[in-house]
């Protein structure tokens, strides 16, 4: 938190629209149009909306900004958002961090818990984004302008370049609370976008959590945790709800013990970070077909992606 607080102190004097003009190189009159009720598509700022299929059969709506809007969002990203540090438990949408970093935190733990947040980007509303910018020191008008530039139909859009960084900043308190919940027990919490993983050592079915001696202390807003099966999961659900999110109920909350396959962001973490057995078999099959000259361009692209992931795992092991 030290670096984050020191950067936020730069914004302690409320920054105004006039200062936002200098940061974004946009005329003040044009920025102030975002405060009005007129549709901004009439000013050339618009989205193209389409759906793509999910692996489980549903569809996901993508809102892709046009070039004019994307250019403005990228200025916000590069000049206002990227300089801010993200919480150490965040591994998604952060330069230099990956799903392998996410998985390494949970290697060799006694229990690994996986859960997903439901409707992650759409849950983050324009009001929440404005509150985030206010927390960074922008005045009310500036925060409203920035939040409206970065949201679509009142929500954070999938497809805008600013959405990943904004989601991480909005989730900072959630990340702090989950980390504070498990750190006193030598546990770890990580989040890769909407995918949350928590792990703790040495928990048997009938064992109770015991705090380890050290400087770290639990978040005072978290109630005492008694057992991993009920109290911990209840506290996790409560924290997530209090921070304005919900657990994805279509996917079960997965509690994995050492005798089971433990995973984090799709990678096996029982003793070391590995690709799942089914993925390794798929890679060998694709490599065999390539040697036989039977792999089309799509298959070759998929194989190169798998090999790149495998190399990244080997380098970071």
Coordinates of C-alpha atoms in Angstrom, one line a residue:
X1 CA 0.0 0.0 0.0
X2 CA 2.9 2.4 0.6
X3 CA 3.7 3.1 -3.1
X4 CA 0.0 3.3 -3.9
X5 CA -0.6 5.8 -1.2
X6 CA 2.4 7.9 -2.1
X7 CA 1.1 8.1 -5.7
X8 CA -2.4 8.9 -4.6
X9 CA -1.0 11.8 -2.5
X10 CA 0.0 13.4 -5.8
X11 CA -3.8 13.8 -6.3
X12 CA -4.7 15.0 -2.8
X13 CA -5.4 18.5 -4.2
X14 CA -8.5 17.8 -6.3
X15 CA -7.6 17.9 -9.9
X16 CA -10.0 19.8 -12.1
X17 CA -11.3 19.5 -15.7
X18 CA -8.7 22.2 -16.7
X19 CA -5.9 19.9 -15.5
X20 CA -7.6 16.9 -17.2
X21 CA -7.4 18.9 -20.5
X22 CA -3.6 19.0 -20.2
X23 CA -3.3 15.3 -19.4
X24 CA -5.5 14.2 -22.3
X25 CA -4.7 16.9 -24.9
X26 CA -8.4 17.4 -25.5
X27 CA -10.2 20.8 -25.6
X28 CA -12.1 21.6 -22.5
X29 CA -15.4 22.2 -24.3
X30 CA -15.2 18.8 -25.9
X31 CA -14.5 17.1 -22.5
X32 CA -17.4 18.9 -20.9
X33 CA -19.8 17.5 -23.5
X34 CA -19.5 14.2 -21.6
X35 CA -21.3 15.9 -18.7
X36 CA -24.4 16.6 -20.8
X37 CA -27.3 14.3 -21.7
X38 CA -26.7 14.4 -25.5
X39 CA -25.6 11.0 -26.9
X40 CA -21.9 11.0 -27.6
X41 CA -22.2 8.9 -30.7
X42 CA -23.4 12.1 -32.3
X43 CA -19.9 13.5 -31.6
X44 CA -18.2 10.5 -33.1
X45 CA -17.7 8.5 -30.0
X46 CA -19.4 5.1 -30.4
X47 CA -19.2 1.3 -29.8
X48 CA -19.7 -1.6 -32.1
X49 CA -21.5 -4.4 -30.2
X50 CA -21.4 -8.1 -31.1
X51 CA -21.4 -11.4 -29.3
X52 CA -18.9 -14.2 -29.3
X53 CA -19.6 -17.8 -28.1
X54 CA -18.3 -19.0 -24.7
X55 CA -16.8 -22.5 -24.2
X56 CA -19.8 -23.6 -22.2
X57 CA -22.4 -22.6 -24.9
X58 CA -23.4 -19.1 -23.7
X59 CA -22.5 -15.9 -25.5
X60 CA -20.5 -12.9 -24.3
X61 CA -21.3 -9.4 -25.5
X62 CA -18.3 -7.3 -26.7
X63 CA -18.5 -3.5 -27.0
X64 CA -15.6 -2.4 -29.2
X65 CA -15.0 1.4 -29.2
X66 CA -14.5 3.1 -32.6
X67 CA -11.1 4.6 -33.4
X68 CA -11.9 8.0 -32.0
X69 CA -13.1 6.7 -28.6
X70 CA -10.4 4.1 -28.4
X71 CA -7.7 6.7 -28.9
X72 CA -9.1 8.8 -26.0
X73 CA -9.4 5.7 -23.8
X74 CA -5.8 4.7 -24.5
X75 CA -4.6 8.2 -23.4
X76 CA -6.5 7.6 -20.1
X77 CA -4.9 4.2 -19.8
X78 CA -1.3 5.2 -20.5
X79 CA -1.3 8.6 -18.8
X80 CA -3.6 8.1 -15.8
X81 CA -4.0 4.4 -15.0
X82 CA -0.9 2.5 -16.0
X83 CA 1.4 4.5 -13.7
X84 CA -0.6 3.3 -10.7
X85 CA 0.6 0.1 -9.0
X86 CA -1.8 -2.8 -8.7
X87 CA -2.2 -4.9 -5.6
X88 CA 0.5 -7.7 -5.3
X89 CA -2.2 -10.4 -5.5
X90 CA -3.4 -9.3 -8.9
X91 CA -1.9 -11.3 -11.8
X92 CA -4.3 -10.5 -14.6
X93 CA -4.0 -7.4 -16.9
X94 CA -0.7 -6.5 -15.3
X95 CA 2.5 -6.2 -17.3
X96 CA 5.1 -8.8 -16.3
X97 CA 2.5 -11.1 -14.5
X98 CA 0.8 -14.1 -16.0
X99 CA -1.3 -17.2 -15.2
X100 CA 2.0 -18.9 -14.3
X101 CA 2.7 -16.3 -11.6
X102 CA -0.8 -16.8 -10.4
X103 CA -0.4 -20.5 -10.1
X104 CA 3.0 -20.4 -8.4
X105 CA 1.6 -18.8 -5.3
X106 CA -0.5 -21.9 -4.6
X107 CA 2.0 -24.7 -5.2
X108 CA 2.2 -27.4 -2.5
X109 CA -0.6 -26.0 -0.3
X110 CA -2.9 -28.1 1.9
X111 CA -6.1 -26.8 0.3
X112 CA -6.7 -24.7 -2.8
X113 CA -10.0 -22.9 -3.3
X114 CA -11.2 -21.7 -6.8
X115 CA -14.1 -19.5 -7.5
X116 CA -15.2 -17.1 -10.2
X117 CA -17.0 -13.7 -10.0
X118 CA -20.2 -13.5 -12.0
X119 CA -20.6 -10.9 -14.7
X120 CA -17.3 -9.3 -13.7
X121 CA -17.1 -6.3 -16.1
X122 CA -20.8 -5.5 -16.3
X123 CA -21.0 -5.5 -12.5
X124 CA -18.7 -2.5 -12.4
X125 CA -21.0 0.4 -13.0
X126 CA -20.4 4.0 -14.1
X127 CA -21.0 5.1 -10.5
X128 CA -18.3 2.7 -9.2
X129 CA -15.8 3.9 -11.8
X130 CA -16.5 7.6 -10.9
X131 CA -16.0 6.8 -7.3
X132 CA -12.7 5.2 -8.1
X133 CA -11.5 8.3 -10.0
X134 CA -12.7 10.4 -7.1
X135 CA -10.6 8.3 -4.8
X136 CA -7.6 9.1 -7.0
X137 CA -8.1 12.8 -6.4
X138 CA -10.2 14.0 -9.4
X139 CA -13.0 16.4 -8.7
X140 CA -16.6 15.5 -9.3
X141 CA -16.8 16.8 -12.9
X142 CA -13.5 15.2 -13.9
X143 CA -14.5 11.9 -12.4
X144 CA -17.8 11.9 -14.2
X145 CA -16.2 12.7 -17.5
X146 CA -13.6 9.9 -17.1
X147 CA -16.2 7.4 -16.0
X148 CA -18.5 8.1 -18.9
X149 CA -15.6 7.9 -21.4
X150 CA -14.7 4.5 -20.0
X151 CA -18.1 2.9 -19.7
X152 CA -20.9 1.9 -22.1
X153 CA -24.6 1.9 -21.2
X154 CA -23.7 2.4 -17.5
X155 CA -21.3 -0.4 -17.2
X156 CA -17.6 -1.3 -17.8
X157 CA -17.5 -2.7 -21.4
X158 CA -15.7 -5.8 -22.5
X159 CA -13.6 -4.5 -25.4
X160 CA -12.4 -1.1 -24.1
X161 CA -8.6 -0.8 -23.5
X162 CA -9.3 0.9 -20.1
X163 CA -11.6 -1.8 -18.7
X164 CA -8.9 -4.2 -17.4
X165 CA -6.9 -1.6 -15.5
X166 CA -10.1 0.0 -14.1
X167 CA -11.4 -3.4 -12.9
X168 CA -8.2 -4.0 -11.0
X169 CA -8.3 -0.6 -9.3
X170 CA -12.0 -1.0 -8.4
X171 CA -11.2 -4.4 -6.9
X172 CA -8.3 -3.2 -4.8
X173 CA -10.2 -3.3 -1.6
X174 CA -11.5 -6.8 -2.4
X175 CA -7.9 -8.0 -3.1
X176 CA -6.7 -6.4 0.2
X177 CA -9.5 -8.0 2.2
X178 CA -9.0 -11.5 0.8
X179 CA -5.3 -11.4 1.2
X180 CA -5.7 -10.1 4.7
X181 CA -8.1 -13.0 5.4
X182 CA -5.6 -15.8 4.6
X183 CA -2.1 -14.2 5.3
X184 CA -2.3 -14.7 9.1
X185 CA -2.5 -18.5 8.3
X186 CA 0.4 -18.4 5.8
X187 CA -2.1 -18.6 3.0
X188 CA -2.2 -16.9 -0.4
X189 CA -4.9 -15.1 -2.4
X190 CA -4.6 -14.2 -6.1
X191 CA -7.0 -12.9 -8.6
X192 CA -6.7 -13.2 -12.4
X193 CA -9.6 -11.0 -13.7
X194 CA -12.7 -12.7 -12.4
X195 CA -10.8 -15.9 -11.3
X196 CA -10.0 -16.0 -7.6
X197 CA -7.7 -18.6 -6.0
X198 CA -7.0 -18.9 -2.3
X199 CA -4.8 -21.5 -0.7
X200 CA -3.8 -22.5 2.8
X201 CA -1.3 -25.0 4.2
X202 CA -1.9 -28.1 6.3
X203 CA -5.6 -28.2 6.5
X204 CA -7.1 -31.6 7.0
X205 CA -10.8 -32.3 6.9
X206 CA -11.2 -32.0 10.6
X207 CA -8.4 -29.5 11.4
X208 CA -9.0 -25.9 12.4
X209 CA -7.2 -22.9 11.1
X210 CA -4.4 -21.6 13.3
X211 CA -2.8 -18.3 12.9
X212 CA 0.9 -18.3 12.5
X213 CA 3.1 -15.9 14.4
X214 CA 4.3 -12.9 12.4
X215 CA 3.8 -9.3 11.7
X216 CA 0.9 -9.8 9.3
X217 CA -2.5 -9.3 10.9
X218 CA -5.9 -10.1 9.5
X219 CA -8.2 -7.3 8.1
X220 CA -10.1 -6.1 11.1
X221 CA -13.3 -6.1 9.0
X222 CA -13.0 -9.9 8.6
X223 CA -14.6 -12.0 11.3
X224 CA -12.6 -14.8 12.9
X225 CA -12.2 -17.9 10.8
X226 CA -12.7 -21.3 12.6
X227 CA -12.9 -24.0 10.0
X228 CA -11.9 -24.2 6.3
X229 CA -15.1 -25.9 5.2
X230 CA -17.7 -23.5 6.5
X231 CA -16.5 -20.3 8.3
X232 CA -13.8 -19.5 5.7
X233 CA -16.1 -20.0 2.7
X234 CA -18.8 -18.0 4.5
X235 CA -16.4 -15.2 5.1
X236 CA -15.2 -15.2 1.5
X237 CA -18.7 -15.0 0.2
X238 CA -19.5 -12.2 2.7
X239 CA -16.4 -10.2 1.6
X240 CA -17.2 -10.6 -2.1
X241 CA -20.8 -9.5 -1.5
X242 CA -19.8 -6.5 0.5
X243 CA -17.4 -5.4 -2.2
X244 CA -20.3 -5.4 -4.8
X245 CA -19.7 -8.7 -6.5
X246 CA -21.3 -12.2 -6.6
X247 CA -19.8 -15.6 -7.0
X248 CA -20.6 -17.3 -10.3
X249 CA -23.0 -20.1 -9.3
X250 CA -22.9 -21.9 -12.6
X251 CA -19.4 -23.0 -11.6
X252 CA -19.0 -24.7 -8.3
X253 CA -16.7 -23.2 -5.7
X254 CA -13.9 -25.8 -5.9
X255 CA -12.2 -26.9 -2.7
X256 CA -9.2 -29.1 -3.6
X257 CA -7.0 -31.1 -1.2
X258 CA -3.6 -32.7 -1.8
X259 CA -5.1 -36.1 -2.7
X260 CA -7.0 -34.4 -5.5
X261 CA -5.8 -32.5 -8.5
X262 CA -5.3 -28.9 -7.4
X263 CA -5.4 -26.2 -10.0
X264 CA -5.1 -22.4 -10.3
X265 CA -6.0 -20.6 -13.5
X266 CA -6.1 -23.9 -15.3
X267 CA -2.7 -25.1 -14.2
X268 CA -1.9 -28.0 -11.9
X269 CA -0.2 -26.8 -8.7
X270 CA 0.0 -29.9 -6.4
X271 CA 3.8 -30.1 -6.3
X272 CA 4.9 -27.8 -9.1
X273 CA 3.2 -25.8 -11.9
X274 CA 2.3 -28.2 -14.7
X275 CA -0.1 -28.2 -17.6
X276 CA -3.1 -30.6 -17.0
X277 CA -2.6 -34.1 -18.4
X278 CA -5.3 -33.6 -21.0
X279 CA -3.6 -30.5 -22.3
X280 CA -0.2 -32.3 -22.5
X281 CA -1.9 -35.1 -24.5
X282 CA -3.4 -32.5 -26.8
X283 CA 0.0 -31.0 -27.5
X284 CA 1.5 -34.3 -28.3
X285 CA -1.3 -35.1 -30.7
X286 CA -0.9 -31.8 -32.4
X287 CA 2.8 -32.2 -32.7
X288 CA 2.3 -35.7 -34.2
X289 CA -0.1 -34.4 -36.8
X290 CA 2.3 -31.6 -37.6
X291 CA 5.2 -34.1 -38.2
X292 CA 2.9 -36.0 -40.6
X293 CA 2.0 -32.8 -42.4
X294 CA -1.7 -33.1 -41.4
X295 CA -2.0 -29.9 -39.3
X296 CA -3.8 -27.0 -40.9
X297 CA -3.0 -23.3 -40.2
X298 CA -5.5 -23.1 -37.3
X299 CA -4.0 -26.2 -35.7
X300 CA -0.5 -24.8 -36.1
X301 CA -1.5 -21.5 -34.5
X302 CA -3.0 -23.4 -31.6
X303 CA 0.1 -25.6 -31.2
X304 CA 2.4 -22.5 -31.1
X305 CA 0.2 -21.1 -28.4
X306 CA 0.4 -24.2 -26.3
X307 CA 4.2 -24.4 -26.8
X308 CA 4.6 -20.8 -25.8
X309 CA 2.7 -21.5 -22.6
X310 CA 4.7 -24.6 -21.9
X311 CA 8.0 -22.7 -22.4
X312 CA 6.8 -20.0 -20.0
X313 CA 6.0 -22.6 -17.4
X314 CA 9.5 -24.2 -17.8
X315 CA 11.2 -20.8 -17.6
X316 CA 9.4 -19.8 -14.4
X317 CA 9.5 -23.1 -12.6

